[in-house]
Coordinates of C-alpha atoms in Angstrom, one line a residue:
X1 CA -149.4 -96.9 17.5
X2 CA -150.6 -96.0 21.1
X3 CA -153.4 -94.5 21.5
X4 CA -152.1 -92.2 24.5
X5 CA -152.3 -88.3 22.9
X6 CA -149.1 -87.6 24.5
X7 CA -146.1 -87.1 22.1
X8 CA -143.4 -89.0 21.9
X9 CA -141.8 -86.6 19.9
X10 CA -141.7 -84.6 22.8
X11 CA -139.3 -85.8 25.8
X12 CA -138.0 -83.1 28.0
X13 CA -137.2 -83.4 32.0
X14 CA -138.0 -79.3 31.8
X15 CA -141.8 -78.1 32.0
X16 CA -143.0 -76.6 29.3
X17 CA -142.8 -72.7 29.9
X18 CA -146.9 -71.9 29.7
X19 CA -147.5 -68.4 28.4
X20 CA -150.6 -67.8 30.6
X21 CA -148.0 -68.0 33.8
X22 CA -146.0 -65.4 32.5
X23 CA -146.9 -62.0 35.2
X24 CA -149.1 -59.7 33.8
X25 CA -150.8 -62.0 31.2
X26 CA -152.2 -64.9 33.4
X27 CA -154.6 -62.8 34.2
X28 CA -155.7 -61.1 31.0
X29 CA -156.1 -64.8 29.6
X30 CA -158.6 -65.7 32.4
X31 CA -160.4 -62.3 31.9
X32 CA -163.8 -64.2 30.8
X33 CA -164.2 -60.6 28.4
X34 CA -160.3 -61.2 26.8
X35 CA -161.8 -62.8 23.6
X36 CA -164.1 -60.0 23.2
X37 CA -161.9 -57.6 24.2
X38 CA -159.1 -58.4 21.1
X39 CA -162.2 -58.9 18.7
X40 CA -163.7 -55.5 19.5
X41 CA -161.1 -53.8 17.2
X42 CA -160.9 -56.0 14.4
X43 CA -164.8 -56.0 14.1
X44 CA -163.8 -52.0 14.0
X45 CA -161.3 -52.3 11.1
X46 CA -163.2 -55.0 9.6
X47 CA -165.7 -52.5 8.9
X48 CA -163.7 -49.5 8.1
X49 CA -162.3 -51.8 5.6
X50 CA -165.8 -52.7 4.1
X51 CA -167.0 -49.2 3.7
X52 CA -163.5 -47.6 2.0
X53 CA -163.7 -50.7 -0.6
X54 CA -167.2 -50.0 -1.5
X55 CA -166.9 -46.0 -1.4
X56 CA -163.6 -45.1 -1.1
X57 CA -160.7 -45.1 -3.7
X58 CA -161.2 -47.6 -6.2
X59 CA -156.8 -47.3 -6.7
X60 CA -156.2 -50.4 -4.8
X61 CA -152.6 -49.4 -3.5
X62 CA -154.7 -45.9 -2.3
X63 CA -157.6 -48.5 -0.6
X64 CA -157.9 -49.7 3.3
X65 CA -159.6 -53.1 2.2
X66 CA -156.7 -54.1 -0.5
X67 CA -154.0 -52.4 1.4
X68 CA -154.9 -54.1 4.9
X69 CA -156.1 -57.7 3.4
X70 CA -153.7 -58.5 1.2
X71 CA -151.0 -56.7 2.0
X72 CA -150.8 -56.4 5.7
X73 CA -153.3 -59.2 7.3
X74 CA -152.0 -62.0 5.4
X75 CA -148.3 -61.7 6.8
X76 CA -149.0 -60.4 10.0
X77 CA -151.2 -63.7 10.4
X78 CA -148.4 -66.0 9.3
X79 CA -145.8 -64.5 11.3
X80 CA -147.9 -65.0 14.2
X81 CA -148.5 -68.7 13.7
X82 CA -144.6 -68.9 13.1
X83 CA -144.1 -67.1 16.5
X84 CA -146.8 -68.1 18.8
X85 CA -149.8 -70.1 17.6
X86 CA -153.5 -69.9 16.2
X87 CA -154.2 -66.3 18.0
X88 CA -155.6 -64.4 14.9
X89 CA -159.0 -67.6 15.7
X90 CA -158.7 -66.5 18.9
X91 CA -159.4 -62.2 17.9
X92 CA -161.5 -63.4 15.0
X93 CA -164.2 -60.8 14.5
X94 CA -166.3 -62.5 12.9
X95 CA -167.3 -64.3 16.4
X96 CA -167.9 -61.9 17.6
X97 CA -171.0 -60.8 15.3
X98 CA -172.1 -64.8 15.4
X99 CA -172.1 -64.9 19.5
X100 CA -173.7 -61.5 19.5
X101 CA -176.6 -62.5 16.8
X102 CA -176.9 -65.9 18.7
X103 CA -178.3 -64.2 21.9
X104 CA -181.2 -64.1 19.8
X105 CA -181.5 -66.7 17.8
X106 CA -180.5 -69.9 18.9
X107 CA -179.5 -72.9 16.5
X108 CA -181.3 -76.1 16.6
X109 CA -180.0 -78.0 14.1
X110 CA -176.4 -80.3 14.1
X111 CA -174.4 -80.5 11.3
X112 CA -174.8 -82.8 8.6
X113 CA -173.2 -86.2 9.4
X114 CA -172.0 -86.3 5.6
X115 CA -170.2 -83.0 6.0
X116 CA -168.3 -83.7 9.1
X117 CA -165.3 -84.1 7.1
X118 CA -163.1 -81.4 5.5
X119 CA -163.9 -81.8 1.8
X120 CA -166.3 -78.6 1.9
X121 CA -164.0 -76.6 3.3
X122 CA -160.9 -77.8 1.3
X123 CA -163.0 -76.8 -1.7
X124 CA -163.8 -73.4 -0.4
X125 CA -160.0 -72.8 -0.1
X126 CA -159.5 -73.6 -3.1
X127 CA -162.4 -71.6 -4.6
X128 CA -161.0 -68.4 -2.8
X129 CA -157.3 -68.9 -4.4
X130 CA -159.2 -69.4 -7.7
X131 CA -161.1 -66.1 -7.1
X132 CA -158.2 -64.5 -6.7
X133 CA -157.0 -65.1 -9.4
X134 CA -160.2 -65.0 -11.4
X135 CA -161.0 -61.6 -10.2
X136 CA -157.7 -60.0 -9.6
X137 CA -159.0 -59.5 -6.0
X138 CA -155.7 -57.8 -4.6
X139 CA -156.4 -55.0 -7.5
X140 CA -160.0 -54.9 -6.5
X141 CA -161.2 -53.0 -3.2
X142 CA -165.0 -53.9 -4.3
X143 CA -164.4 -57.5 -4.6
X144 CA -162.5 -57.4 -1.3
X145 CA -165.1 -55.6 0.3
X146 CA -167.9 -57.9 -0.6
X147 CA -165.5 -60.7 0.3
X148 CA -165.6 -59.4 3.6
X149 CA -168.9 -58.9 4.0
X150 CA -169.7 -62.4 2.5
X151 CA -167.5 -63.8 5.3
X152 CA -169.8 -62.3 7.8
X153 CA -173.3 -63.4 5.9
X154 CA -172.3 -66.9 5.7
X155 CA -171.0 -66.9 9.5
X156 CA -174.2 -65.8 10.1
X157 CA -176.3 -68.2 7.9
X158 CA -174.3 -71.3 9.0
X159 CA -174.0 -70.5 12.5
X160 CA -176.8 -69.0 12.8
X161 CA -178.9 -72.5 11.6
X162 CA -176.4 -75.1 13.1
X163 CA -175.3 -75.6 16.9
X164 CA -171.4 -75.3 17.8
X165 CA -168.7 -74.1 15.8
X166 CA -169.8 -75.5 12.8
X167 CA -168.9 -72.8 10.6
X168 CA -165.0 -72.9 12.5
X169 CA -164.7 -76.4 11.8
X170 CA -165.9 -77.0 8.9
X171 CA -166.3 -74.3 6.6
X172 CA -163.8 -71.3 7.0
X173 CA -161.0 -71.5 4.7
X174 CA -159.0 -69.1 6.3
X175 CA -159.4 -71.1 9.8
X176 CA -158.3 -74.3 7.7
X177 CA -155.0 -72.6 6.6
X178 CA -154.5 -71.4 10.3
X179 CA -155.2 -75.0 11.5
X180 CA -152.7 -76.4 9.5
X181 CA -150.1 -73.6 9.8
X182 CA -150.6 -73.7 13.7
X183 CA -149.3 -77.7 13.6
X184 CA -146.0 -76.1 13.6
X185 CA -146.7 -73.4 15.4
X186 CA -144.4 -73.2 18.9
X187 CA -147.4 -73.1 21.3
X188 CA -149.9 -75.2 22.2
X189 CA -153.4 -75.1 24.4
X190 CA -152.6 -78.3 26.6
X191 CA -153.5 -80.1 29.9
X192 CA -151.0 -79.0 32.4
X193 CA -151.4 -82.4 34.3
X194 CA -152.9 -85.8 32.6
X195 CA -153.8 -86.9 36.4
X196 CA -155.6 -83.8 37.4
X197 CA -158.3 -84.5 34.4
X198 CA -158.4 -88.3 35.5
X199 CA -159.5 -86.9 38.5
X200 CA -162.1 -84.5 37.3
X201 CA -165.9 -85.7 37.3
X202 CA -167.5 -83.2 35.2
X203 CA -165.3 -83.0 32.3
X204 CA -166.4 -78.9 32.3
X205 CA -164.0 -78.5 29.2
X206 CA -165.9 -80.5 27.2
X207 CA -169.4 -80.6 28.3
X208 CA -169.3 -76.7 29.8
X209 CA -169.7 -75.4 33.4
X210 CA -173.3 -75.0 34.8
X211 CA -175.2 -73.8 37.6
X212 CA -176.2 -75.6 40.4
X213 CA -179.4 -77.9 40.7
X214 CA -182.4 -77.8 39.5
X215 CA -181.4 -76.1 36.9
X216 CA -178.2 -76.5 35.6
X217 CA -177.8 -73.3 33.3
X218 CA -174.3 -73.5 30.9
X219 CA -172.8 -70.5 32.5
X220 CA -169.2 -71.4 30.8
X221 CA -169.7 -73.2 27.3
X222 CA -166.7 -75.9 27.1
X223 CA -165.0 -77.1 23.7
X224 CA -167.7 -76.3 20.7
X225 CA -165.2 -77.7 18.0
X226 CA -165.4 -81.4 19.9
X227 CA -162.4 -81.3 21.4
X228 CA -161.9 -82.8 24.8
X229 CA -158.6 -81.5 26.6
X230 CA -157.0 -84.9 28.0
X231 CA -157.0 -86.5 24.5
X232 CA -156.6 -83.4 22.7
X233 CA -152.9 -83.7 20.6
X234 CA -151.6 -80.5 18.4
X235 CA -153.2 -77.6 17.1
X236 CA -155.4 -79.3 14.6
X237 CA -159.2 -77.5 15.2
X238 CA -158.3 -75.4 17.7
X239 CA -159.3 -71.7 17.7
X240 CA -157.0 -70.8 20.3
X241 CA -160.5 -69.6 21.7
X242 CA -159.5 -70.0 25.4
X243 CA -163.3 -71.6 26.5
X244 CA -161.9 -74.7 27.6
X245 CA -159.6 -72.1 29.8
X246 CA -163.1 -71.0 31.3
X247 CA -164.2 -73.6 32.4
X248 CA -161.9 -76.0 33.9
X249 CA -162.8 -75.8 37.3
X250 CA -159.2 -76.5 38.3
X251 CA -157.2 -74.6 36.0
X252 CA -155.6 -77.2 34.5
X253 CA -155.1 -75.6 31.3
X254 CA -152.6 -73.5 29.4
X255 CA -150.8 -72.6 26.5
X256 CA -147.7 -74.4 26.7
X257 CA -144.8 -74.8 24.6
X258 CA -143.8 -77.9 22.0
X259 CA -141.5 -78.9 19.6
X260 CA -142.8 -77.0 16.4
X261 CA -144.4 -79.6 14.2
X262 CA -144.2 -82.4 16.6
X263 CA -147.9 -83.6 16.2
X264 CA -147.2 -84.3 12.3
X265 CA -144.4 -87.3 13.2
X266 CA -146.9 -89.4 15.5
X267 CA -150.2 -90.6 14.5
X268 CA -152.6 -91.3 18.0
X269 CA -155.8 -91.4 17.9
X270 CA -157.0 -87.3 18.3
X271 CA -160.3 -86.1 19.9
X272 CA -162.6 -84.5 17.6
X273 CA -160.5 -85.6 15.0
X274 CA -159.6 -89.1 14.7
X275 CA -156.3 -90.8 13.5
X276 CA -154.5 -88.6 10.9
X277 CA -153.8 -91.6 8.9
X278 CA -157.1 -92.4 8.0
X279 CA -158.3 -88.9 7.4
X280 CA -158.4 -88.8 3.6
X281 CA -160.1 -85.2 3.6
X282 CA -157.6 -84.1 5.9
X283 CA -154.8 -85.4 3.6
X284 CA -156.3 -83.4 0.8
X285 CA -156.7 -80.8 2.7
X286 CA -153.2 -80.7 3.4
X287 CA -152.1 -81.5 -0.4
X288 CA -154.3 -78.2 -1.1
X289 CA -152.2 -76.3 1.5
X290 CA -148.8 -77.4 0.2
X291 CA -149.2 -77.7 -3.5
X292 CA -151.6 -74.6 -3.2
X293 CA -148.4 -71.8 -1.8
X294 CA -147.1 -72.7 -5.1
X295 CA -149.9 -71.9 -7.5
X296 CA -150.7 -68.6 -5.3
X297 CA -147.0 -67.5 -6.1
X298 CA -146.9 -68.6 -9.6
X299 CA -149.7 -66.6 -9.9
X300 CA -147.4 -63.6 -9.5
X301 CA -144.4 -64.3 -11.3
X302 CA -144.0 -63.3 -15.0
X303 CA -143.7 -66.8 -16.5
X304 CA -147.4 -67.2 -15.4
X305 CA -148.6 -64.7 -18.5
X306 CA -146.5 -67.0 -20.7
X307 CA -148.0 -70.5 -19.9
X308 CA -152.1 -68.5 -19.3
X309 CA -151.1 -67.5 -23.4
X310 CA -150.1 -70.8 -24.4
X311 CA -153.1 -72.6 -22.9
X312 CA -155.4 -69.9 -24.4
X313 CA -155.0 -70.4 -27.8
X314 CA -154.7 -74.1 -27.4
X315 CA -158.1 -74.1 -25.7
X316 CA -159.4 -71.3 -28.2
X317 CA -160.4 -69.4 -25.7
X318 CA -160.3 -65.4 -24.7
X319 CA -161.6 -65.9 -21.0
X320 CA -159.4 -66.1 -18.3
X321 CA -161.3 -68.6 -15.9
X322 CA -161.1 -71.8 -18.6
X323 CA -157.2 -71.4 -18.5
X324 CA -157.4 -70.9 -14.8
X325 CA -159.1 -74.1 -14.1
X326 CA -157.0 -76.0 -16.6
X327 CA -153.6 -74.6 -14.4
X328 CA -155.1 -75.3 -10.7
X329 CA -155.7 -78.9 -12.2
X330 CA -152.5 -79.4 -13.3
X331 CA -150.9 -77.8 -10.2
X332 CA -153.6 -79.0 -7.3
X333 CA -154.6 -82.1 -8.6
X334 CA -152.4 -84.0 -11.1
X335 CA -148.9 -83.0 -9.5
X336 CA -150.1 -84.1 -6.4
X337 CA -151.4 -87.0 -7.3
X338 CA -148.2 -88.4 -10.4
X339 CA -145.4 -86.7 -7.0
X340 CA -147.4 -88.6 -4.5
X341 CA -148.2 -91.7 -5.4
X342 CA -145.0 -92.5 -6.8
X343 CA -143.0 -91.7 -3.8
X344 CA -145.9 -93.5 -2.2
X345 CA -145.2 -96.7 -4.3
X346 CA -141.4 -96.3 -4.2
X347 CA -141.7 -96.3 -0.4
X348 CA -143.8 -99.6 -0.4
X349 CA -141.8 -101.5 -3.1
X350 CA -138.2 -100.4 -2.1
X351 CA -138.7 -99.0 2.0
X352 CA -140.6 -102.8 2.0
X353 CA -143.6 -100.3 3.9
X354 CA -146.8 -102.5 5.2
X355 CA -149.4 -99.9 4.2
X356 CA -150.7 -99.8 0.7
X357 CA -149.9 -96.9 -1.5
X358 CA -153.2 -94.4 -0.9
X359 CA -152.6 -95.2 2.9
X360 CA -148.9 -94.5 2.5
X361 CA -150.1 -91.1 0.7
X362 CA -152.4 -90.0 3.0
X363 CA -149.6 -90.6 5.9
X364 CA -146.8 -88.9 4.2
X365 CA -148.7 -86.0 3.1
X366 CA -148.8 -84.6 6.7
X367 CA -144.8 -84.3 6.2
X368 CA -145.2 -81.8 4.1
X369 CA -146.6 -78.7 5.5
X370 CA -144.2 -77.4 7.3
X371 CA -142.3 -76.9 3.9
X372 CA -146.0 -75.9 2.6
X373 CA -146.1 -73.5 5.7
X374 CA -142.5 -72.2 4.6
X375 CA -143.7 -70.9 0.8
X376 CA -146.9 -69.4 2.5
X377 CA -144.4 -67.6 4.6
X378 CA -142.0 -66.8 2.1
X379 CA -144.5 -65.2 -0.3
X380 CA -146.9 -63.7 2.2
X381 CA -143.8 -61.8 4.3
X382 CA -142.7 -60.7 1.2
X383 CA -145.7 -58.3 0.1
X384 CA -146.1 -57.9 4.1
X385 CA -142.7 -56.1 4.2
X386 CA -142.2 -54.7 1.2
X387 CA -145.4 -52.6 1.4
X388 CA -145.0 -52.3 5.5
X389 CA -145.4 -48.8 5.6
X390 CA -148.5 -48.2 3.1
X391 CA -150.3 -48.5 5.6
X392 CA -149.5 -45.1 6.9
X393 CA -150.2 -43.0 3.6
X394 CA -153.4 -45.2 3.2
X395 CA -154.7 -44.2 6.4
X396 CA -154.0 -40.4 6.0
X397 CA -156.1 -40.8 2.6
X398 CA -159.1 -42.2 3.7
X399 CA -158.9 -39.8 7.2
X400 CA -158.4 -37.0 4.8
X401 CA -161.3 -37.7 2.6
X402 CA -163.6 -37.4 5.4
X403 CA -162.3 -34.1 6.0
X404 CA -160.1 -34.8 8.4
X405 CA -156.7 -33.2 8.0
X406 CA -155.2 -33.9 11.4
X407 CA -153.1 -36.6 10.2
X408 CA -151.4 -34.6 7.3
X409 CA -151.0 -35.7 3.9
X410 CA -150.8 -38.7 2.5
X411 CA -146.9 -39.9 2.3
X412 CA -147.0 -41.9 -0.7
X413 CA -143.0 -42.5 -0.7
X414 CA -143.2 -44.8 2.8
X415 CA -143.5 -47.9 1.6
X416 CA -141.7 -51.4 3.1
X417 CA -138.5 -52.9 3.8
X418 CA -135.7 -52.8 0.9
X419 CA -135.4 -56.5 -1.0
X420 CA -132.2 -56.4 -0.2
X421 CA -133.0 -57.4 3.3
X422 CA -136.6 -59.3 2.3
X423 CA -135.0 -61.9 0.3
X424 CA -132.5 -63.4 2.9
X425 CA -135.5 -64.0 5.2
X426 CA -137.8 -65.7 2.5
X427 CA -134.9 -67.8 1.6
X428 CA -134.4 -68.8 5.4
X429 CA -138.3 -69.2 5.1
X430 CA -137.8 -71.8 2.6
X431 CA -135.0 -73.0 4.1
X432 CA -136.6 -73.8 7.6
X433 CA -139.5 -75.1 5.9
X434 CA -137.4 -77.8 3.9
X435 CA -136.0 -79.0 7.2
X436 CA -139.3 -79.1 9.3
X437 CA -140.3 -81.4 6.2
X438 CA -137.4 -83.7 6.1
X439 CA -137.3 -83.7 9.9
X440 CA -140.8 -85.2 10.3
X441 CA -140.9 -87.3 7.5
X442 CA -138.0 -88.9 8.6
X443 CA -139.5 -89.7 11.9
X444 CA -142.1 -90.7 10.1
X445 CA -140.1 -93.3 7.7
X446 CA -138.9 -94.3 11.3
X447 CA -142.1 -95.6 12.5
X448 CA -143.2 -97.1 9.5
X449 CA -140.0 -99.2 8.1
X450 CA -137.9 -99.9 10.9
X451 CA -135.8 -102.1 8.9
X452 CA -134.8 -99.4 5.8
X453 CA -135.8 -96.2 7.4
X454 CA -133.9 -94.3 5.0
X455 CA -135.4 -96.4 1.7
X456 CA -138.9 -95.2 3.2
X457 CA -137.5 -91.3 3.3
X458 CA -135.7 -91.2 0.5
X459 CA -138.5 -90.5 -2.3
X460 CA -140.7 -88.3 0.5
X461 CA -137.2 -85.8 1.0
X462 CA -137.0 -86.0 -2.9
X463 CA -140.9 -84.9 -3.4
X464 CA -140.0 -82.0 -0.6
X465 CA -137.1 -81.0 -2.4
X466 CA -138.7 -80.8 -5.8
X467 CA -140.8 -78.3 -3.9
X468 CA -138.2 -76.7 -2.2
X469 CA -136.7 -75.8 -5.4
X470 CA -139.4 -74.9 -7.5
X471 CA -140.3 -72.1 -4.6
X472 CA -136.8 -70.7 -4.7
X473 CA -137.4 -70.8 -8.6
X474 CA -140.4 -68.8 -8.1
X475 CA -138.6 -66.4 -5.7
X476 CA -136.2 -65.0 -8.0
X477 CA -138.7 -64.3 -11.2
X478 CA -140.1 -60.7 -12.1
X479 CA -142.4 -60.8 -8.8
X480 CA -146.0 -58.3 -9.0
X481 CA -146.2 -56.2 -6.2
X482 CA -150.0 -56.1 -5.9
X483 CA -151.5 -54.0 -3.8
X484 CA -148.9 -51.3 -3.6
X485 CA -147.4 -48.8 -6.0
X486 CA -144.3 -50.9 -7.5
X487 CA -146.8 -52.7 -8.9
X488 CA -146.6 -53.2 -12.9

């Protein structure tokens, strides 16, 4: 495979339209204060949301920091990445609190060497669906709160002890998911000409622009995630944060549209990142993200209580957590592992595939999140919708119990969308998922047996349609609506 980052997935004689040409926006996007300008009010809400969950109602359909995180956040942030790109990175607020603590105290340290990889943070996403779970957290506005606030503490603690974005890159779970989700994602922050950067001298997006001799100040910091704009392919790491943007000296950069999920059918060598072939963490990573939609909707369905009351009393056990761990095992570990490594073997004894079977894993894996991305969708849009207007009554609660009656009482009857409408669109969720999936691991079966392309798809498109249908499975049980008053 060459190691050019451009995609060969990608052939047009059309330029890419670039969103920061568009009149109007090109120059908000170069307003150095942009960032901080979209973070300003999240940071607001953020808060807001912290102090109704720890003294507001403790009703969680009546509470800001259930309503708005699980409920509202979640789907607004994946219909973004379906529509545009990483931009939720881009407002994150809690940047904003680490840039503004770290004009005080500055990091020394790097990251471990060990923990450049994304094991930690595959395990942290993982430890948040468990606590979900565990702790009913959509039920909860306390727990939510102090999930928040952790958030903000460890940003602090990790940032605040280690140079770059090393919190970003290797520890945020939610900045994981959007990484992943944002490889299909429609837009892209790209080079606008490979030539241009051969040309440049100071590599500014990288390395950062500074002042002029003696002392060479970083007025403009480039890339902290490690990624370096010529050889930059896909979404993967990137915060949508715009610094590169800064600091190109010959604005070379925009956000330019691609092929949705294009990255995932080649396999160059990426900088900051590597080839995705031989990233094992990053295959996991992606296994947790796929196999992961599932158990975070079976969560929710009424066969769950069933199968938690079956395990109980084989394990002996009254405690939740023991039968928890015993179902994210089955469902995160050993599914993966019996579904993937026999399609893995089937593809290398009947597609005749060079690579050995982990290899072969590890490759296909990336094939299936867009179909992963698709039951993320399908869930999250569905409590998005259905509860789209709570937010109103919610906000005319916790206005009112300041003593504020200027927005009127509380209208408990708004609530969302009617299902009747929500189910089409999760279905065509699922739907559009499946074929992003087969799409790119057919390109992918393509490149790696040229001579029975279709042996080396076959069991990958039968692994994606196992999924497929358990989702839609899922879809039409006795659903929870947590967080809102259908709930129960």
């Amino acid at each position: 495979m060459s190691d050019q980052p451009s995609n060969p997935a990608v052939t047009s004689d059309l330029p890419p339209f670039d969103l920061m040409l568009v009149p109007g926006l090109a120059r908000l996007f170069h307003w150095r204060h942009f960032r901080t300008f979209l973070q300003i009010p999240l940071l607001i809400v953020s808060v807001v949301m912290i102090l109704d969950g720890l003294f507001g109602p403790s009703l969680a359909p009546k509470n800001l920091a259930t309503t708005l995180s699980w409920v509202h956040f979640r789907g607004a942030l994946v219909l973004v990445l379906l529509c545009a790109g990483n931009f939720f990175c881009l407002a994150c607020p809690f940047m904003l609190v680490r840039n503004v603590a770290r004009r005080f105290f500055r990091p020394h340290l790097n990251w471990p060497q060990k923990l450049r990889n994304k094991w930690l943070s595959a395990g942290l996403f993982v430890l948040i669906l468990f606590c979900y779970e565990e702790f009913s957290l959509w039920s909860s506005p306390w727990w939510t709160a102090w999930l928040i606030v952790g958030y903000f503490l460890t940003v602090l603690a990790v940032d605040g002890l280690f140079k770059h974005a090393s919190f970003c890159k290797y520890v945020c779970p939610i900045g994981q998911f959007n990484f992943l989700a944002s490889t299909v994602s429609p837009l892209e922050v790209k080079v606008r000409d490979q030539d241009v950067c051969g040309r440049c001298g100071t590599k500014d997006c990288i390395r950062g622009r500074r002042s002029a001799e003696p002392d060479l100040v970083v007025i403009q910091r480039g890339c902290e995630l490690a990624l370096f704009q010529p050889l930059k392919v896909g979404n993967m790491d990137c915060t949508f944060c715009l610094d590169c943007v800064h600091a190109c000296p010959h604005d070379n950069i925009g956000i330019l549209s691609r092929i949705p999920a294009s990255e995932l059918t080649v396999d160059p060598r990426r900088s900051g990142i590597g080839r995705f072939s031989q990233r094992k963490d990053l295959a996991a990573l992606a296994i947790v993200f796929s196999f992961g939609a599932l158990m975070n909707a079976f969560g929710m369905v009424s066969p769950v209580y069933a199968v938690e009351g079956w395990l109980a009393r084989i394990l002996h056990v009254t405690n939740k957590a023991p039968v928890l761990a015993v179902l994210f095992a089955a469902l995160l570990i050993v599914e993966p592992a019996l579904l993937l490594g026999m399609a893995a073997g089937a593809t290398r004894v009947w597609g005749g595939s060079q690579r050995a079977v982990l290899p072969l894993a590890v490759r296909y894996t990336y094939g299936l999140v867009p179909l992963g991305f698709g039951m993320w969708l399908a869930h999250y849009s569905f409590h998005f919708l259905t509860g789209l207007y709570t937010v109103i009554p919610v906000t005319q609660n916790a206005v009112a119990s300041l003593g504020w009656t200027f927005l009127g009482d509380p209208r408990w009857t708004y609530l969302g969308v009617p299902m009747r409408i929500v189910q089409p669109l999760q279905i065509g969720f699922l739907v559009l998922g499946l074929m992003g999936s087969l799409s790119v691991i057919h390109r992918m079966a393509q490149d790696d047996s040229a001579e029975h392309p279709m042996r080396a798809f076959i069991p990958w498109a039968a692994v994606s349609a196992l999924l497929f249908a358990a989702a839609v499975w899922l879809m039409f049980q006795p659903m929870d609506m947590r967080g809102t008053f259908l709930a129960g």
